[in-house]
Short mmCIF file of C-alpha atoms and ligand atoms in Angstrom, two decimals:
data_model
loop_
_atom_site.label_atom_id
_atom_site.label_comp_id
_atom_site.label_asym_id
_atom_site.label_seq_id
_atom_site.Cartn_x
_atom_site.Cartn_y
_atom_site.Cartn_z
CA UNK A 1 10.99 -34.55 -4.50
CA UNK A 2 14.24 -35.54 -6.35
CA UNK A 3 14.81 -35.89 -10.01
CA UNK A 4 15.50 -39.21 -11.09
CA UNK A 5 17.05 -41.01 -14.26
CA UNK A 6 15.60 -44.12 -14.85
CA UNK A 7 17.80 -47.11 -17.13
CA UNK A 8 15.75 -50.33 -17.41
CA UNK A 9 11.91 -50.21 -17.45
CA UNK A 10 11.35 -53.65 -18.13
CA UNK A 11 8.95 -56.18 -16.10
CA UNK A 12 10.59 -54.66 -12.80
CA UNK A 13 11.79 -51.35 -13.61
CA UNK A 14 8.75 -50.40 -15.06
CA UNK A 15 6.05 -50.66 -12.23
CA UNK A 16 9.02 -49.33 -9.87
CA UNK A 17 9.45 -46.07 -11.71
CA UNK A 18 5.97 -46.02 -11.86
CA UNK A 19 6.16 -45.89 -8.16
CA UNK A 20 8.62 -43.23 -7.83
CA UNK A 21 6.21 -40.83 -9.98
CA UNK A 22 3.40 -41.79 -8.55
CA UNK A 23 5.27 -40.63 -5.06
CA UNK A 24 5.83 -36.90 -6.75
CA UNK A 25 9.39 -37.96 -8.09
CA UNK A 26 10.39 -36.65 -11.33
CA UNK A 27 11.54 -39.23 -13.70
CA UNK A 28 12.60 -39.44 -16.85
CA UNK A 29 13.02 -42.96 -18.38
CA UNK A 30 16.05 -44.69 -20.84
CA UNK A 31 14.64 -47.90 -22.53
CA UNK A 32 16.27 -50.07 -25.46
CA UNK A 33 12.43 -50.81 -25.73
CA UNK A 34 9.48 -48.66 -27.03
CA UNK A 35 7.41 -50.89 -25.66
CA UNK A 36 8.78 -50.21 -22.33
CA UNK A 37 9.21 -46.63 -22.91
CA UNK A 38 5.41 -46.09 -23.93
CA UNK A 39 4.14 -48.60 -20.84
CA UNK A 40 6.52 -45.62 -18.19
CA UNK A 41 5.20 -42.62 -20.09
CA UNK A 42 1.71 -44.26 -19.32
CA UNK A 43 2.45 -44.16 -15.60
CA UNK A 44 3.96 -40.69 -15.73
CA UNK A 45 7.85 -40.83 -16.61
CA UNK A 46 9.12 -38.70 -19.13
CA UNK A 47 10.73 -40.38 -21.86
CA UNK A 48 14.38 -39.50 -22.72
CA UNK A 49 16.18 -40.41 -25.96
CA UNK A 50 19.13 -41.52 -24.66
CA UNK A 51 21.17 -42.40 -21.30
CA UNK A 52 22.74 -39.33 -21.50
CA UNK A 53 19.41 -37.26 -21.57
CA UNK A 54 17.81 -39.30 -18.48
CA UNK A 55 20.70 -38.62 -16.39
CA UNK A 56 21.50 -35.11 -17.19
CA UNK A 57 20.33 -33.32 -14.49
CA UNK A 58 19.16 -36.45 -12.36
CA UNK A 59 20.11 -36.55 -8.53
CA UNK A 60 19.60 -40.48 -8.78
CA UNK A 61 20.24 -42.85 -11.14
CA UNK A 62 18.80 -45.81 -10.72
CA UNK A 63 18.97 -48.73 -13.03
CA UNK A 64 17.36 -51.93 -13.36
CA UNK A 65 18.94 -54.36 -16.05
CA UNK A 66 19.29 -57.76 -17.31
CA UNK A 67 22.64 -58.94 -16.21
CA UNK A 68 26.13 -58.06 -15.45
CA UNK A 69 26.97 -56.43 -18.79
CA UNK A 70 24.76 -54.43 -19.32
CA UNK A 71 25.16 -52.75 -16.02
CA UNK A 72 28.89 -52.44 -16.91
CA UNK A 73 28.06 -50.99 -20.25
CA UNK A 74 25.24 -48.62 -19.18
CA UNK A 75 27.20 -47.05 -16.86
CA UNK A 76 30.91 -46.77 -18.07
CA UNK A 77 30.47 -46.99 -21.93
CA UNK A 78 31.59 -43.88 -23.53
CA UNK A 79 27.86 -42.28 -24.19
CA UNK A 80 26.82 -44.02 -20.71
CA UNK A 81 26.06 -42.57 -17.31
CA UNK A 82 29.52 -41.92 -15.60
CA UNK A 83 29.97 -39.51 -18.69
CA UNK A 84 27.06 -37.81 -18.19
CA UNK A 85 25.80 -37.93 -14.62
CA UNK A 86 25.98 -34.04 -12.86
CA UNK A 87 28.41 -33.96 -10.43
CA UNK A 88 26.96 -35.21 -6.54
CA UNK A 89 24.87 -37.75 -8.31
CA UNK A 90 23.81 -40.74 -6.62
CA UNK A 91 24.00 -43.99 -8.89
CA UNK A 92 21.20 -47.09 -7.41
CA UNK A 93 21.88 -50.12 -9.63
CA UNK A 94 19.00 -52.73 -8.57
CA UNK A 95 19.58 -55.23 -11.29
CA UNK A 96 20.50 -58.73 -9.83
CA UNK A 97 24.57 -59.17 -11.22
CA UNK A 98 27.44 -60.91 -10.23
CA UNK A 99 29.29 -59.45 -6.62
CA UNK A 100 32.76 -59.06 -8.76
CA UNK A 101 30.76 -56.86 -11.77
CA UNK A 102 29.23 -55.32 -8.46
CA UNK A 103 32.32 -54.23 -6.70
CA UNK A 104 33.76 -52.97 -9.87
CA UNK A 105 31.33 -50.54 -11.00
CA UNK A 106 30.96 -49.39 -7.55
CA UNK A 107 34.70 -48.64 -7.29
CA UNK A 108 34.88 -46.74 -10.78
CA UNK A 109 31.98 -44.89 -9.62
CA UNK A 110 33.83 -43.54 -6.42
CA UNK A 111 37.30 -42.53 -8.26
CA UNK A 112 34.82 -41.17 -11.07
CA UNK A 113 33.51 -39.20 -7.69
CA UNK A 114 29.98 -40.33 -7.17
CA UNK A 115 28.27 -42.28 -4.37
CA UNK A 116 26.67 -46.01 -5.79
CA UNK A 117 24.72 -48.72 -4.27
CA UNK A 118 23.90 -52.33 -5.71
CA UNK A 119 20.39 -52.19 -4.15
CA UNK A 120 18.95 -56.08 -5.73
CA UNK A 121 15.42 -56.56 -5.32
CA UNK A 122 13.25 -59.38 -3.61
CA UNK A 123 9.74 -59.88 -4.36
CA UNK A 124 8.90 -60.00 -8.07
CA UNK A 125 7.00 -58.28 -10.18
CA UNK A 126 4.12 -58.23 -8.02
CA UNK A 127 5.83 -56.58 -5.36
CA UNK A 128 7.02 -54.30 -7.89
CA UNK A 129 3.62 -52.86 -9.07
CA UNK A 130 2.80 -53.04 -5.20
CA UNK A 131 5.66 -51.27 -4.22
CA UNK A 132 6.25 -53.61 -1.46
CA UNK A 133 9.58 -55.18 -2.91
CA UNK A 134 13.14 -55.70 -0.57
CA UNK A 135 16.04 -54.01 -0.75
CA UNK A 136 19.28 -55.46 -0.12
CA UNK A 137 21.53 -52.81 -0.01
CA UNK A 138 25.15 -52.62 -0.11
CA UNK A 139 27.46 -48.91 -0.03
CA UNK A 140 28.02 -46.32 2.28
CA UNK A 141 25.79 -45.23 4.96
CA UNK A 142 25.70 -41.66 3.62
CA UNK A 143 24.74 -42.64 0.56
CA UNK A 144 22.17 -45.22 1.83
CA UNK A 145 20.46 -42.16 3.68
CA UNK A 146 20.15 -40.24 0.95
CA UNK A 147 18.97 -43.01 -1.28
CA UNK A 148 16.16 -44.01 1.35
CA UNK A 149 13.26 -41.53 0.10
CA UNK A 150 13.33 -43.52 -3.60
CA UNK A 151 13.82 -46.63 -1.50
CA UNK A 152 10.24 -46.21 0.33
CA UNK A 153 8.75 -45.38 -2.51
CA UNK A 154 9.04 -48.25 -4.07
CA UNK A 155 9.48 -51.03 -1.56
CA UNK A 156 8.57 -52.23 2.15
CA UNK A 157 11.51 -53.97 3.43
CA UNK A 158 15.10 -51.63 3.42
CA UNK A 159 17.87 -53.39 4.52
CA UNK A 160 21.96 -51.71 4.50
CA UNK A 161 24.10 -54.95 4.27
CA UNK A 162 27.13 -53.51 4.22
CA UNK A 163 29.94 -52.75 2.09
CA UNK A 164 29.66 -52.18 -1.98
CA UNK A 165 28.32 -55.71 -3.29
CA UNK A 166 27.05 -56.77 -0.20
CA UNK A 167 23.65 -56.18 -1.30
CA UNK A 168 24.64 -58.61 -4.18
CA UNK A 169 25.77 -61.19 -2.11
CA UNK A 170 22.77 -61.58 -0.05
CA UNK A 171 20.60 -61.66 -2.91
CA UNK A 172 22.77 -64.57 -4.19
CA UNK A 173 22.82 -66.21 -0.59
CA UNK A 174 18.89 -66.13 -0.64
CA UNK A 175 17.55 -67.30 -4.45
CA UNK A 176 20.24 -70.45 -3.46
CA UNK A 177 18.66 -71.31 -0.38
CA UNK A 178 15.32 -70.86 -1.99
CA UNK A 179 15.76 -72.86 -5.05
CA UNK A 180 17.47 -75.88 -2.44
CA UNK A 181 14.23 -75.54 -0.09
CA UNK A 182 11.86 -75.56 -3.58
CA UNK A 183 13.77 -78.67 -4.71
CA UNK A 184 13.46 -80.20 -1.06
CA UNK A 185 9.92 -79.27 -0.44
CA UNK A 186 8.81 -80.87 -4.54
CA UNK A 187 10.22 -84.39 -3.34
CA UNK A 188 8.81 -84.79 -0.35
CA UNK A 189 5.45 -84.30 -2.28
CA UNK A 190 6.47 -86.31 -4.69
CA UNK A 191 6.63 -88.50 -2.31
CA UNK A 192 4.11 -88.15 0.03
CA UNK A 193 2.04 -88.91 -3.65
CA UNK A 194 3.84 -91.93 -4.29
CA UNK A 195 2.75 -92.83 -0.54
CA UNK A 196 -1.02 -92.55 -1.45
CA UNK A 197 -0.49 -89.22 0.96
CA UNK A 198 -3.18 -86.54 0.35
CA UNK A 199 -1.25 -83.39 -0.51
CA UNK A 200 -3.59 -80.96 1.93
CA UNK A 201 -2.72 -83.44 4.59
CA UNK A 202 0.79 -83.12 3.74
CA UNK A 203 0.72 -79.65 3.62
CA UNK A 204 -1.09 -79.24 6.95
CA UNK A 205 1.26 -80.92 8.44
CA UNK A 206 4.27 -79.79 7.31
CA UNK A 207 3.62 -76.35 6.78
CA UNK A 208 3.19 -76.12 10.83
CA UNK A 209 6.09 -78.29 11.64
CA UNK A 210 9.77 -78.41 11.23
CA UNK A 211 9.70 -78.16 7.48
CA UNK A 212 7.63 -74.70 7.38
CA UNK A 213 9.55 -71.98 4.57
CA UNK A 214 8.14 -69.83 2.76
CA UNK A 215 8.35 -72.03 -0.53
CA UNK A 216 6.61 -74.40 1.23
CA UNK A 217 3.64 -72.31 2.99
CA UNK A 218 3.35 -69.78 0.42
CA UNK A 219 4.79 -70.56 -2.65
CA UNK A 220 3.57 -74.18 -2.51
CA UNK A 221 4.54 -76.45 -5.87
CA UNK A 222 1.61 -78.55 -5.71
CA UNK A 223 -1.89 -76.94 -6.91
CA UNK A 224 -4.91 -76.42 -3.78
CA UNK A 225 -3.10 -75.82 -0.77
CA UNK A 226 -1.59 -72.43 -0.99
CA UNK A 227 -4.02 -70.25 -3.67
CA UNK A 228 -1.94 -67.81 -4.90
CA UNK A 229 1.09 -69.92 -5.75
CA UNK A 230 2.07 -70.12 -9.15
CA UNK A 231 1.05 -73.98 -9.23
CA UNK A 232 -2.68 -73.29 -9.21
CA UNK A 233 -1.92 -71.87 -12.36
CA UNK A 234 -0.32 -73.68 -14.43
CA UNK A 235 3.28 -72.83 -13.24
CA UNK A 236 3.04 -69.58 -14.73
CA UNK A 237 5.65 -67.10 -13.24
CA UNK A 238 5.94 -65.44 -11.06
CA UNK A 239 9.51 -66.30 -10.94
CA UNK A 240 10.67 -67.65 -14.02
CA UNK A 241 13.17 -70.68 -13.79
CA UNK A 242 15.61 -68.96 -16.11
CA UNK A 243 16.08 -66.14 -13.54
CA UNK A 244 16.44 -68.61 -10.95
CA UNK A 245 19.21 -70.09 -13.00
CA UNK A 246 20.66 -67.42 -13.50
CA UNK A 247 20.84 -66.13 -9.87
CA UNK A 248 22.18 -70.17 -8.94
CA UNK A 249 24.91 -69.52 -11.87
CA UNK A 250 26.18 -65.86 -9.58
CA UNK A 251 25.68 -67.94 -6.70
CA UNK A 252 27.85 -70.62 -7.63
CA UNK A 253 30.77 -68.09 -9.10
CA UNK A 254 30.91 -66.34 -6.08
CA UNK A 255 31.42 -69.61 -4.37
CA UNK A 256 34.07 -71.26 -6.67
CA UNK A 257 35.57 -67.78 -6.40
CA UNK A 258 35.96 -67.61 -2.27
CA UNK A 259 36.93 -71.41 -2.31
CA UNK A 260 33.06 -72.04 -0.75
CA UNK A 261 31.72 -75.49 -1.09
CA UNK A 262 27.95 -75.55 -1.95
CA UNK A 263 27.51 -78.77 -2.83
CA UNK A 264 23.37 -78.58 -2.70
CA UNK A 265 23.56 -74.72 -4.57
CA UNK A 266 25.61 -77.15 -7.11
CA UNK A 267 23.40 -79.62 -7.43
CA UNK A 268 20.45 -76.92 -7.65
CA UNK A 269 21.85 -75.22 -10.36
CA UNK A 270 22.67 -78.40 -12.57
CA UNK A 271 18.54 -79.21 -12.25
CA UNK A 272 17.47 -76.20 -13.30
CA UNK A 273 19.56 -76.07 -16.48
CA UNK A 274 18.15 -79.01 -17.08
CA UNK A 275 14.72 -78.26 -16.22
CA UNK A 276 15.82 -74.86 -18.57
CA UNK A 277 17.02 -77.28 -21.49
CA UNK A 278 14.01 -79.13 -21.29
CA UNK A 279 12.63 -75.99 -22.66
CA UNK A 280 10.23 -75.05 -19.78
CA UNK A 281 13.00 -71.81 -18.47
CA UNK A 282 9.57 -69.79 -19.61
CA UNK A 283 7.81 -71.43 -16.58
CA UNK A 284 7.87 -70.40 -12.43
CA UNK A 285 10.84 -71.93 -10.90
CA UNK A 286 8.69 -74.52 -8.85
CA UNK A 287 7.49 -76.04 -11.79
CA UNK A 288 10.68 -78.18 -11.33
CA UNK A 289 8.78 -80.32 -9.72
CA UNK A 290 7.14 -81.44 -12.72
CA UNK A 291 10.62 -82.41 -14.27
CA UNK A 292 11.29 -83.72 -10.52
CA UNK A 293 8.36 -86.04 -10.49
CA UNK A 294 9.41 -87.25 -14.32
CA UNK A 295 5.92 -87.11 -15.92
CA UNK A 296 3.03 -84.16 -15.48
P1 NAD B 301 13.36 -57.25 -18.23
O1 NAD B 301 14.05 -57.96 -19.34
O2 NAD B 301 11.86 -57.24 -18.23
O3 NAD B 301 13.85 -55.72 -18.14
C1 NAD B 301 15.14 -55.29 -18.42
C2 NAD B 301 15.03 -54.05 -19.29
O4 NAD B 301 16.34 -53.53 -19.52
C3 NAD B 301 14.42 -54.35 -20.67
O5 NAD B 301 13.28 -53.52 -20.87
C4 NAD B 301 15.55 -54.02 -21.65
O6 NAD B 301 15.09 -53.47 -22.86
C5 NAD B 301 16.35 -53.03 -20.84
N1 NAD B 301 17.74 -52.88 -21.29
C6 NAD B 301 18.63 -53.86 -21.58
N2 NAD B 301 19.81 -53.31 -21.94
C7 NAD B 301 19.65 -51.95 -21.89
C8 NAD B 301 20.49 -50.86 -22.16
N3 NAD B 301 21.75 -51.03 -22.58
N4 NAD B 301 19.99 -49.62 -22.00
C9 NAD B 301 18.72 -49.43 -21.59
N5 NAD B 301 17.86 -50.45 -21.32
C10 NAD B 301 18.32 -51.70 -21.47
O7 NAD B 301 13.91 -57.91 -16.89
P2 NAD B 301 13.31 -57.77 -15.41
O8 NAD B 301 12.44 -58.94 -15.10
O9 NAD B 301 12.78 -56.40 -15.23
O10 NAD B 301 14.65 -57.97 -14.55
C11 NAD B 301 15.59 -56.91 -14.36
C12 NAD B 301 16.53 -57.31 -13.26
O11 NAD B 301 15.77 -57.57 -12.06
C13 NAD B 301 17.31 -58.59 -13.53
O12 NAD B 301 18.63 -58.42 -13.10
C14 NAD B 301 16.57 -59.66 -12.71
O13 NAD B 301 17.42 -60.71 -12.30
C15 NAD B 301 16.12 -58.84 -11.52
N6 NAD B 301 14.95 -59.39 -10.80
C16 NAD B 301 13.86 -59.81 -11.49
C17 NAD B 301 12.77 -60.31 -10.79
C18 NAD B 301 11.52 -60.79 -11.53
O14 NAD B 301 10.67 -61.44 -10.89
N7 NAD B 301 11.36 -60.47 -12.83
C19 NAD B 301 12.78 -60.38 -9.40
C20 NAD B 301 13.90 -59.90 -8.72
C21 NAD B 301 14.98 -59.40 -9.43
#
């Protein structure tokens, strides 16, 4: 079983260390937070004072972190993991960041002589504590083999997308066809309400034809149909709008940066900042259909 450092045991990195110790792994956490510190030492990490003491003798790093910047920091500041990583270590970063930030890190990790994957995550924080998230995974293939043992510890679905950021980019290609089929599938029962439509008709229909998706079947915005989805509880996340907002913003970069036109990830991302603004950004991303509909 390997030792592990473990940056970022937040709502996600928490239950997915708690994973890796639960699988026999040795880990020893790095928090900003107590809070999150005492919540991993509860599920059997070892609590380190510092970056540098988590990864000091680790054999993986993995890291799980807010944005772009903090991955960049964490990793190349002067007290941060580059600096103080053993020599042969592999670095996982599975925070969600921009494909540029990505790239970058990756490459200062190789002339800095370790092997790094961006390694973004699918699934939430329920397939975190069930250890049944997706990987996207974008490095070498060497280092993907090596990193699979931490990988099946904590998720279901592995998949090596290629090149460094490629994991990234996937991740962005997904949450913008998700929040475009949420926005799709809230108007058509907005409509089908306006129409006097019942919504389990609706949704028996549609979920078995040619407008079946997963936000649709599973993740339905409307309350009844599909139990489990976040509607039949007051839009509570789940998957918070700000996060999908955030994801549409790295979405949309990436696209203005390859000359891409996206005019629907465009649009997507200019209704949830409003839908954000509003001041519901707290709330599961299909609660935009609330906003959508223009009354509750
Ligand atoms: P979170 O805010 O709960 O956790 C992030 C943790 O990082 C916090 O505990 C924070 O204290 C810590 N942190 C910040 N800067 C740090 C630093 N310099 N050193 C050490 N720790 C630091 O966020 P989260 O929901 O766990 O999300 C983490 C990442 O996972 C994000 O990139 C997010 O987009 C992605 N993601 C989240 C979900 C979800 O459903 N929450 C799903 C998929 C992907």
């Amino acid at each position: 079983m390997a030792r592990i450092g473990f940056i970022g045991v937040g709502n996600m990195g928490g239950p997915m260390a708690a994973n890796l110790a639960k699988a026999q792994h040795q880990v020893r956490a790095f928090d900003l937070s107590p809070d999150a510190l005492k919540a991993a030492e509860a599920a059997g990490a070892t609590v380190a004072p510092t970056v540098a003491d988590a990864v000091k003798d680790a054999e993986i790093v993995i890291s799980m972190l807010p944005a772009g910047g903090h991955v960049r920091g964490v990793y190349m500041g002067e007290d941060g993991i580059f600096a103080n990583a053993v020599k042969g270590a592999l670095f996982i970063d599975c925070s969600t960041i921009d494909v540029a930030t990505s790239r970058a890190v990756s490459e200062a990790a190789k002339a800095a002589g370790f092997a790094m994957l961006d390694a973004p995550v699918s699934g939430g924080t329920g397939g975190a504590a069930a250890g049944t998230l997706t990987f996207m995974v974008g490095g070498d293939a060497d280092a993907f083999e090596r990193g699979k043992a931490a990988f099946n510890a904590m998720g279901k679905t592995i998949v090596h997308c290629g090149q460094a950021g490629a994991g990234q980019a996937v991740k962005a290609c997904n949450n913008m066809m998700l929040a475009i089929t949420m926005i799709g599938v809230a108007e058509g029962f907005n409509l089908a309400d306006a129409l006097g439509i019942d919504r389990q008709i609706v949704y028996n229909v549609c979920s078995t034809a040619t407008a079946q998706s997963w936000a649709l079947n599973t993740y339905c915005p409307v309350p009844g149909p599909a139990p489990n989805s976040p509607a039949n509880r007051d839009y509570k996340a789940g998957f918070t709008a700000d996060m999908m907002l955030k994801d549409l913003r790295l979405a949309q970069d990436a696209a203005q940066q390859n000359g891409v036109s996206t005019p629907l990830g465009s649009e997507a991302q200019a209704l949830f900042a409003l839908y954000s603004n509003m001041g519901e950004g707290g709330k599961d991303f299909s609660g935009i259909i609330e906003m959508l509909r223009g009354k509750k």
